[in-house]
PDB file of C-alpha atoms in Angstrom:
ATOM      1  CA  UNK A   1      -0.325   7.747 -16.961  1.00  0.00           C
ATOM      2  CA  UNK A   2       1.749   5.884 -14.286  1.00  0.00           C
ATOM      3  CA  UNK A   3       0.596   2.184 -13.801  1.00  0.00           C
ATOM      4  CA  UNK A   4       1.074  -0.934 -12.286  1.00  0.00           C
ATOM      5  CA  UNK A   5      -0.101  -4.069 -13.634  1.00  0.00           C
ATOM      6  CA  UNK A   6      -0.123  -7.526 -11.549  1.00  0.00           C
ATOM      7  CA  UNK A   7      -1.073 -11.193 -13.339  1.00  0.00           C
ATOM      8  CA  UNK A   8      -2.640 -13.570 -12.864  1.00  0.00           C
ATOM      9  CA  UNK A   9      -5.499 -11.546 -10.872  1.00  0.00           C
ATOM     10  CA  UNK A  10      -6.014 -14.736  -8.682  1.00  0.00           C
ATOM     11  CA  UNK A  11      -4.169 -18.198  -8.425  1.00  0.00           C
ATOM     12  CA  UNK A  12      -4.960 -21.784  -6.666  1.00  0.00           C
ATOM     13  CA  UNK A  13      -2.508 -24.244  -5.622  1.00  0.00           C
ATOM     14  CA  UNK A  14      -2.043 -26.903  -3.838  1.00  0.00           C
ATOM     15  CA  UNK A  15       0.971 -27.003  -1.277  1.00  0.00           C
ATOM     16  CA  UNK A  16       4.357 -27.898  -2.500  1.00  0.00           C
ATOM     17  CA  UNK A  17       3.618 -26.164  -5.798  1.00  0.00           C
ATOM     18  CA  UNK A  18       6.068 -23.458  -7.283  1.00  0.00           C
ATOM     19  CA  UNK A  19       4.228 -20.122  -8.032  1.00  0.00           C
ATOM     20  CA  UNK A  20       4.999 -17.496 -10.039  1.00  0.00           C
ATOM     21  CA  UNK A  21       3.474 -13.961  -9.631  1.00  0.00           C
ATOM     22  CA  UNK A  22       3.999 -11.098 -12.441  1.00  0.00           C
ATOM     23  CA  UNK A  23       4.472  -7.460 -11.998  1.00  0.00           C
ATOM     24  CA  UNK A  24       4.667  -4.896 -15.148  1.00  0.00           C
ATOM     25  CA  UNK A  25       4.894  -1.204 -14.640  1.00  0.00           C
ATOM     26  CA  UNK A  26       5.065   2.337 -16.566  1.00  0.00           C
ATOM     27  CA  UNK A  27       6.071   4.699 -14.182  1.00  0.00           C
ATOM     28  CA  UNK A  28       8.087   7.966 -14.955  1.00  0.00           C
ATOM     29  CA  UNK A  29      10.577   8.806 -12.547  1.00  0.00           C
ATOM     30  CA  UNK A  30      11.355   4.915 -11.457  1.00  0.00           C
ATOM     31  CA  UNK A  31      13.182   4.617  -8.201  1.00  0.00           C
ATOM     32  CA  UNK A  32      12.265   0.537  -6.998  1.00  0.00           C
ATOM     33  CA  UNK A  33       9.727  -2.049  -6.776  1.00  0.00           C
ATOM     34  CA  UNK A  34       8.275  -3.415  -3.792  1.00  0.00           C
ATOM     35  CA  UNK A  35       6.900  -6.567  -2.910  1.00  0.00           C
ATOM     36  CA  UNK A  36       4.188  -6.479   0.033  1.00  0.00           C
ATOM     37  CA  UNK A  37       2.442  -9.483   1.533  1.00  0.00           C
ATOM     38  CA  UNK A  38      -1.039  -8.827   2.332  1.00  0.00           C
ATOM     39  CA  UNK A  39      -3.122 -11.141   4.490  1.00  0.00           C
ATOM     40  CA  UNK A  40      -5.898  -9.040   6.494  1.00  0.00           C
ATOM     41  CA  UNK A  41      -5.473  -5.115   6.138  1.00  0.00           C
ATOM     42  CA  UNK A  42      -1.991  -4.368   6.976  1.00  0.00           C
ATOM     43  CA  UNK A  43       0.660  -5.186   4.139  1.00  0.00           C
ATOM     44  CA  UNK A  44       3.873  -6.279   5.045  1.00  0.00           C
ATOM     45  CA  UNK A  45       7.241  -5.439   3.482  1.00  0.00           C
ATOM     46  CA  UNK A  46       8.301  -8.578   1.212  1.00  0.00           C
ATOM     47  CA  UNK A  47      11.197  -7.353  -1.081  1.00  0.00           C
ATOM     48  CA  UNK A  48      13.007  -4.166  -2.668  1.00  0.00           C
ATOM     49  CA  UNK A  49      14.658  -4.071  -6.044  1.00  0.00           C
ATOM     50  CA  UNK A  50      15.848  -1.587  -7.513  1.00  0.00           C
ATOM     51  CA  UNK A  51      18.565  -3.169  -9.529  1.00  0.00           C
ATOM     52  CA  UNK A  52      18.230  -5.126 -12.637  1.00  0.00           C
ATOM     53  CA  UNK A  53      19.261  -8.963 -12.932  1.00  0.00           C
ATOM     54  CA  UNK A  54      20.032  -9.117  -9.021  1.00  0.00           C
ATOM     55  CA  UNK A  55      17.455 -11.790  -7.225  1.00  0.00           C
ATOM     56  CA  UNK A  56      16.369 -11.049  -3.507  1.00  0.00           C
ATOM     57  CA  UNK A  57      15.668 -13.776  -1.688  1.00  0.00           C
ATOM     58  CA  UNK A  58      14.073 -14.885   1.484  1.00  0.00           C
ATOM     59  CA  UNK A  59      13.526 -17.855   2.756  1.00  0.00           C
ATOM     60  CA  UNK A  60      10.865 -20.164   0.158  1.00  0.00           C
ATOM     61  CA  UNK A  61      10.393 -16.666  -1.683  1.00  0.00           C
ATOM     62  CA  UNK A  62      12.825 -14.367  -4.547  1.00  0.00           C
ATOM     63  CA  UNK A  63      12.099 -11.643  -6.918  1.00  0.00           C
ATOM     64  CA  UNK A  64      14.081 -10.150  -9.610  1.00  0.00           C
ATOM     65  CA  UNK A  65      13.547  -7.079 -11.750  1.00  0.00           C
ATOM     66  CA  UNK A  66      13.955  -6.211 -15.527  1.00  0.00           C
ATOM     67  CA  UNK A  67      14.353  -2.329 -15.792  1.00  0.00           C
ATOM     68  CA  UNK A  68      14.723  -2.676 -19.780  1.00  0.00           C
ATOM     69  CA  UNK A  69      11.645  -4.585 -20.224  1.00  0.00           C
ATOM     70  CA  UNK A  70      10.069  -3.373 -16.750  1.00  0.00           C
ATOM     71  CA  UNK A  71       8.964  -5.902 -15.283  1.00  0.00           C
ATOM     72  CA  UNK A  72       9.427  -8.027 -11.654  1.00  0.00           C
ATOM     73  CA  UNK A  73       8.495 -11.572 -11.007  1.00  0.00           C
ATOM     74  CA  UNK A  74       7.790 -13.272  -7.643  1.00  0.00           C
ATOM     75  CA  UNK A  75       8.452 -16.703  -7.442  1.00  0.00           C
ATOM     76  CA  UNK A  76       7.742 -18.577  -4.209  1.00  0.00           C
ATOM     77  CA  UNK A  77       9.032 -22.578  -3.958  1.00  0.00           C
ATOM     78  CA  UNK A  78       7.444 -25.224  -1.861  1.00  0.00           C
ATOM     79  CA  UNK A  79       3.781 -23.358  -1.211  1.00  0.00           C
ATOM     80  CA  UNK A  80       2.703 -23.689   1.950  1.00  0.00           C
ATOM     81  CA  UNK A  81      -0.935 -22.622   3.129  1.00  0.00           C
ATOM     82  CA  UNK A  82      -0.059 -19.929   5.010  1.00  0.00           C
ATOM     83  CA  UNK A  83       1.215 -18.359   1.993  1.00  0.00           C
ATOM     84  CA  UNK A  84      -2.357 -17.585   0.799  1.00  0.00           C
ATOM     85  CA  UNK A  85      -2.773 -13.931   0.872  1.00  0.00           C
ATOM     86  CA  UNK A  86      -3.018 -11.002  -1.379  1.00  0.00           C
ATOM     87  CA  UNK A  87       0.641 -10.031  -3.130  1.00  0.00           C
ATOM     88  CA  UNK A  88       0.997  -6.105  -4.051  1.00  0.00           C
ATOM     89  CA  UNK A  89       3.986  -4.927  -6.480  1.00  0.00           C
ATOM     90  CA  UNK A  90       4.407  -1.083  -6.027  1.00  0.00           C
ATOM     91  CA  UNK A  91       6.319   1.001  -7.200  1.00  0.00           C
ATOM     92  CA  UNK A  92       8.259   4.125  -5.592  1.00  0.00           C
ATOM     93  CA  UNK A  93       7.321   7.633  -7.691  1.00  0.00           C
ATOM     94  CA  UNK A  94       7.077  11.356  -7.282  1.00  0.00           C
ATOM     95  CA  UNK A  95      10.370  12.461  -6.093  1.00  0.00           C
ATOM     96  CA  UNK A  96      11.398  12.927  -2.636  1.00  0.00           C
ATOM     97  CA  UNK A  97       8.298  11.962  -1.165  1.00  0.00           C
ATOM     98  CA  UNK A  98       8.255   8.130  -1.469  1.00  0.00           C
ATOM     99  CA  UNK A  99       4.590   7.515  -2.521  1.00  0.00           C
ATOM    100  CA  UNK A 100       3.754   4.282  -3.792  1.00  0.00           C
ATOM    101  CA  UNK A 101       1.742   3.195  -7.360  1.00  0.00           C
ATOM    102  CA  UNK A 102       0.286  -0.226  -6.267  1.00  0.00           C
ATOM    103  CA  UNK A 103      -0.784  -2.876  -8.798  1.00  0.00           C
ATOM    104  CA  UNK A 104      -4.039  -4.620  -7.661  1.00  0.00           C
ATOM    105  CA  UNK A 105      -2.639  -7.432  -6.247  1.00  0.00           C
ATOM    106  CA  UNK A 106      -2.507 -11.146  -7.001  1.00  0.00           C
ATOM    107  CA  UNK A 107      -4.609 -13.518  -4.604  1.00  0.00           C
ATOM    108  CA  UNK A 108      -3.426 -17.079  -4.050  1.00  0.00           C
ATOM    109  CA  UNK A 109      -4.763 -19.354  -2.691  1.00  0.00           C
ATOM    110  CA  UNK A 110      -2.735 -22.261  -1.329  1.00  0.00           C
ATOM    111  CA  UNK A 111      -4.335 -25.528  -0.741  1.00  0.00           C
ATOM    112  CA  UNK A 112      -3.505 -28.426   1.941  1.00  0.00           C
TER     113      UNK A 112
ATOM    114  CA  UNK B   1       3.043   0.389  20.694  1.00  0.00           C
ATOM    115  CA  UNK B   2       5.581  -1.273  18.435  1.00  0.00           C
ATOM    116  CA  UNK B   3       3.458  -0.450  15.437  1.00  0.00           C
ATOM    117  CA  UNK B   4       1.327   2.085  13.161  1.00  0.00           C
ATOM    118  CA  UNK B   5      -2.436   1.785  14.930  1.00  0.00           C
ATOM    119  CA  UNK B   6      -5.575   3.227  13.127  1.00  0.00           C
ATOM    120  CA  UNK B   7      -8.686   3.754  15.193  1.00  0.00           C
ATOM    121  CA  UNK B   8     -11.420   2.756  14.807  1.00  0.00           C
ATOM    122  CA  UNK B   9     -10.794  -0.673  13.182  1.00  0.00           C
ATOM    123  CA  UNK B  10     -14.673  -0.742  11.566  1.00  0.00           C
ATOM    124  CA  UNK B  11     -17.086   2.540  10.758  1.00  0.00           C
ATOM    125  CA  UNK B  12     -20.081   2.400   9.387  1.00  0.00           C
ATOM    126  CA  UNK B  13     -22.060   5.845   8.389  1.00  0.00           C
ATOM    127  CA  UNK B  14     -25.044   7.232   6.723  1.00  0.00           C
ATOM    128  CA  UNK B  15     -24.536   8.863   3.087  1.00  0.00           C
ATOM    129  CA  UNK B  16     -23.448  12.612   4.093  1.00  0.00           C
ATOM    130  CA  UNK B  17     -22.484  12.189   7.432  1.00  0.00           C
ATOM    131  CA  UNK B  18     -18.759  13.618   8.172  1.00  0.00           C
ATOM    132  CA  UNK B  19     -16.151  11.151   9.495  1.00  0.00           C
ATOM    133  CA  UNK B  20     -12.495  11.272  11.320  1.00  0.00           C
ATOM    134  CA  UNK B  21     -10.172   8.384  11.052  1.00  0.00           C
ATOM    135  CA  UNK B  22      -7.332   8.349  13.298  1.00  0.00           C
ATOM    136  CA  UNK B  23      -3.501   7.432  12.695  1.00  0.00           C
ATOM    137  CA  UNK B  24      -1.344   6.955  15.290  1.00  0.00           C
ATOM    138  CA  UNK B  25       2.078   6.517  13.340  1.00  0.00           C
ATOM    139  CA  UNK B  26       5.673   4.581  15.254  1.00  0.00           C
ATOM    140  CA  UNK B  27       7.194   6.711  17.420  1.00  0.00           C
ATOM    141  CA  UNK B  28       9.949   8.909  15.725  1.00  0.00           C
ATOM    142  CA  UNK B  29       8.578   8.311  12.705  1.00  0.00           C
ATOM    143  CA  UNK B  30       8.640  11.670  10.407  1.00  0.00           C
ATOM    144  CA  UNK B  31       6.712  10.997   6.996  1.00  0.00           C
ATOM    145  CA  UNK B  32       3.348   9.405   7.334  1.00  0.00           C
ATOM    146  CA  UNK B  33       0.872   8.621   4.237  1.00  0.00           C
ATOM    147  CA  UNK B  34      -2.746   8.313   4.060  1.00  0.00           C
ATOM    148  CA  UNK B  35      -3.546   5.220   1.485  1.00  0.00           C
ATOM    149  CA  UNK B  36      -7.154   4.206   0.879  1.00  0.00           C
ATOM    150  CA  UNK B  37      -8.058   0.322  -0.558  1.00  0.00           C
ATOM    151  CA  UNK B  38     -11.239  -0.320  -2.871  1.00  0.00           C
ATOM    152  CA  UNK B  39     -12.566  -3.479  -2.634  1.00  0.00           C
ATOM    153  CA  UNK B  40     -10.174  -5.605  -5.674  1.00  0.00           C
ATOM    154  CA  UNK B  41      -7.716  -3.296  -5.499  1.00  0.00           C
ATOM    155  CA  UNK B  42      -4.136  -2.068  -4.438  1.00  0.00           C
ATOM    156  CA  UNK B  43      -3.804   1.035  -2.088  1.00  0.00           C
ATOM    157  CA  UNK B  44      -4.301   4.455  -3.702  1.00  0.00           C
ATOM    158  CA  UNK B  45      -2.379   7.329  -2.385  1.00  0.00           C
ATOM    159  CA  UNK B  46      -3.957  10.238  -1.104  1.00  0.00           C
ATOM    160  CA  UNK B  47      -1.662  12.443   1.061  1.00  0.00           C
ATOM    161  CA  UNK B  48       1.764  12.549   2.359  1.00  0.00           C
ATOM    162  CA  UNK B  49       2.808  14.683   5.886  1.00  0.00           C
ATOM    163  CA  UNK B  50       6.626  15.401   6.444  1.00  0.00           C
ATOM    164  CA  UNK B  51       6.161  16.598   9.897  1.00  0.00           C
ATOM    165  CA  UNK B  52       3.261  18.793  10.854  1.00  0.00           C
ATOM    166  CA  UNK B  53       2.728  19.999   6.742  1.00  0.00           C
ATOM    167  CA  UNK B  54       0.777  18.306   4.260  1.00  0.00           C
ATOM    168  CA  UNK B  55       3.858  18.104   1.652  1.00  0.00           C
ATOM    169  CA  UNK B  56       1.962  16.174  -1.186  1.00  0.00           C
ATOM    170  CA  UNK B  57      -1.664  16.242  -0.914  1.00  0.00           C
ATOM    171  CA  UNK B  58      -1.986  15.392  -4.844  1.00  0.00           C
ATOM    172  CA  UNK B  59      -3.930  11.785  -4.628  1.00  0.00           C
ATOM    173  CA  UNK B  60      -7.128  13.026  -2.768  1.00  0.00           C
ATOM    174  CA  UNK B  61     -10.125  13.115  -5.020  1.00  0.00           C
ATOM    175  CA  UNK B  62     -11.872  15.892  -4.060  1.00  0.00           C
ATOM    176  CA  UNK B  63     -12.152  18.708  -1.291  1.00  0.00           C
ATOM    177  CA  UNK B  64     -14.430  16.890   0.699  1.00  0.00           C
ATOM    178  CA  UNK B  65     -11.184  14.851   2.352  1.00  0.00           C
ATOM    179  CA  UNK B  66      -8.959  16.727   4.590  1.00  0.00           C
ATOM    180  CA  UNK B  67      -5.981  15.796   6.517  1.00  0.00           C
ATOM    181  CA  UNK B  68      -4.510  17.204   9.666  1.00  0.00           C
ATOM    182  CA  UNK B  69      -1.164  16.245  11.523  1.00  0.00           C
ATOM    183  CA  UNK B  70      -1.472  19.375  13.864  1.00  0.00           C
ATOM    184  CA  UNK B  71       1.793  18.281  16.236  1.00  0.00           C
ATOM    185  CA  UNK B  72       3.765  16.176  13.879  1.00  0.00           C
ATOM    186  CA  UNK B  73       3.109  12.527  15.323  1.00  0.00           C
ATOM    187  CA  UNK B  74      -1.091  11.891  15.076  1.00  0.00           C
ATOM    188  CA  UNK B  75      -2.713  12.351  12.034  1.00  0.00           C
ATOM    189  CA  UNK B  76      -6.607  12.376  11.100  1.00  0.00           C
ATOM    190  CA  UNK B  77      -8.321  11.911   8.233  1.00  0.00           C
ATOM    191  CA  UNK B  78     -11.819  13.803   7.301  1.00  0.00           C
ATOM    192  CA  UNK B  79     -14.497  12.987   5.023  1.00  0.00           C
ATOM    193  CA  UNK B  80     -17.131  15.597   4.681  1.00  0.00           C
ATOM    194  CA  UNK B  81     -20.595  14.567   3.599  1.00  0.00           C
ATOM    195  CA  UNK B  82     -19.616  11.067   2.597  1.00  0.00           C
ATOM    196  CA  UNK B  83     -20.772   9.217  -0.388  1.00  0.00           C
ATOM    197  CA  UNK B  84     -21.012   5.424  -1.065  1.00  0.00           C
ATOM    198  CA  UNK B  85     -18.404   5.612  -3.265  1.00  0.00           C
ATOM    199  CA  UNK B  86     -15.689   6.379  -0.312  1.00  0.00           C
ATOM    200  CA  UNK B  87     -16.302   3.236   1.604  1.00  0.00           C
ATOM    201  CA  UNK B  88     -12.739   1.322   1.501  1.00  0.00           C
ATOM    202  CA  UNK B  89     -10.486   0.336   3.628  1.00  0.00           C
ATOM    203  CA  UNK B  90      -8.471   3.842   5.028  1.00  0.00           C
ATOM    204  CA  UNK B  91      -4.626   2.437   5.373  1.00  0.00           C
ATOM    205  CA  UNK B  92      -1.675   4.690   7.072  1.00  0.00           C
ATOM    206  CA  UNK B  93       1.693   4.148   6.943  1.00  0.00           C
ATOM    207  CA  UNK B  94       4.525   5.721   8.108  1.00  0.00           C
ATOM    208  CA  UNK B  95       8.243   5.545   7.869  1.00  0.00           C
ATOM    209  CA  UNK B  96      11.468   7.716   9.012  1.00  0.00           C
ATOM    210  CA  UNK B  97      12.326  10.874   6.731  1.00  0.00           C
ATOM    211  CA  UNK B  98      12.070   9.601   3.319  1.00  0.00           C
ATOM    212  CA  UNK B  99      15.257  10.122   1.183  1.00  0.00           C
ATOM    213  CA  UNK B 100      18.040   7.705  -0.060  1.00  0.00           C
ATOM    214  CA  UNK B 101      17.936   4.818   0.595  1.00  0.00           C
ATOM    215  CA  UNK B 102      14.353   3.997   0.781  1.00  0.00           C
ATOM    216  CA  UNK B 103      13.001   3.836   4.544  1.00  0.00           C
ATOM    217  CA  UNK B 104      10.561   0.885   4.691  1.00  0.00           C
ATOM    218  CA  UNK B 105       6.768   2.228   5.469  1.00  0.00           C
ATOM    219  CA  UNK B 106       5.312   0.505   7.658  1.00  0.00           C
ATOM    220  CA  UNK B 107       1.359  -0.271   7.567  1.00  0.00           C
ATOM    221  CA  UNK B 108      -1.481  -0.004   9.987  1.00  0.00           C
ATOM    222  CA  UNK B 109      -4.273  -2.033  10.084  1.00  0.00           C
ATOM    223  CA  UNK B 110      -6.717   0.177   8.028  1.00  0.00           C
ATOM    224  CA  UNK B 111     -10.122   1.410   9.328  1.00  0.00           C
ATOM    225  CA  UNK B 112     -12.544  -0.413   7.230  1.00  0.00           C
ATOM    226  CA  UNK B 113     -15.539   2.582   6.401  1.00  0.00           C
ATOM    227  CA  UNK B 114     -18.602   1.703   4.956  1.00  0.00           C
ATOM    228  CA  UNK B 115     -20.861   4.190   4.122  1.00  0.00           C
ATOM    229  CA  UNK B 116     -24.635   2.945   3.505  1.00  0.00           C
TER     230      UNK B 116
END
């Protein structure tokens, strides 16, 4: 069965700290891995990898991806309270279509 | 608008009532996906339109959902006599014709449903 799995389930920090979210998946037909940022309802578009070894970055926040052990990380430098929100890894399945497999999420919390 | 809007925002129903949530998806935008959120939990898929045709219908749980995108742009989703179990938060997306490379989907707010 296709999965994504996301650790830790939840995180505190306080700001300035270095995070590091985790993102392991088994999915057949692997295209990429998304990164979404989710703070009410609506997530927003963080990252895609679909190349091992090669980090994205933006701004305070980077991801890489393993495809041979198959696994992304998250990291995000400097933490900043407005970086509290829900983090989804998905990944990109079922052919042409472009549905996502979502892991639950990570929720950090960030404090002053 | 700029963005993917859902209406209504918050719905609240009786066990076995029927509900429609609306998607209105960015203009020009060809795919659109129907997503629904458990409490603790990432989006589930539950349909995918390319146009007016439902092309992958595979993630929704039973035949009391439906989905309709009758002129390609608007899409509703309907839940026949709904149970507790279905309240969630209802998420759409859309995105431009999916293919290589990846077209970004972009999110709506969600309609929160809560069925007591």
């Amino acid at each position: 069965e296709d999965k994504v799995v996301q650790s830790p389930l939840s995180l505190v920090v306080h700001e300035g700290d270095t995070v590091t979210l985790n993102c392991s998946y088994e999915v057949t037909n692997f295209r990429s891995l998304l990164w979404y940022k989710q703070e009410k309802k609506a997530p927003t578009f963080l990252f895609m990898l679909t190349s091992s070894g090669i980090e994205k970055k933006s701004g305070r926040l980077s991801s890489i991806l393993d495809k041979k052990e198959l696994f992304s990380i998250l990291n995000i430098t400097a933490t900043q309270t407005g970086d509290s929100a829900v983090y989804l890894c998905a990944v990109i399945y079922g052919g042409a279509t472009n549905k996502l497999i979502f892991g639950t999420g990570t929720l950090l919390a960030v404090q002053p | 608008g700029a963005g993917v809007s859902q209406t209504p925002s918050n719905k609240v129903t009786e066990k076995g009532k029927y509900v429609e949530l609306r998607c209105d998806p960015i203009s020009g935008h060809t795919a659109l996906y129907w997503y629904r959120q458990s409490l603790g939990q990432g989006p589930e898929f539950l349909i995918y339109f390319q146009g007016t045709g439902a092309a992958d219908d595979s993630g929704l749980p039973n035949d009391r959902f439906f989905a309709v995108r009758p002129e390609g742009s608007v899409s509703t989703l309907k839940i026949q006599r709904t149970e507790r179990g279905d309240s969630a938060v209802y998420l759409c997306a859309s995105s431009k014709n999916p293919g290589r490379p990846y077209n970004e989907q972009f999110f709506g707010p969600g309609t929160r449903l809560t069925v007591l």
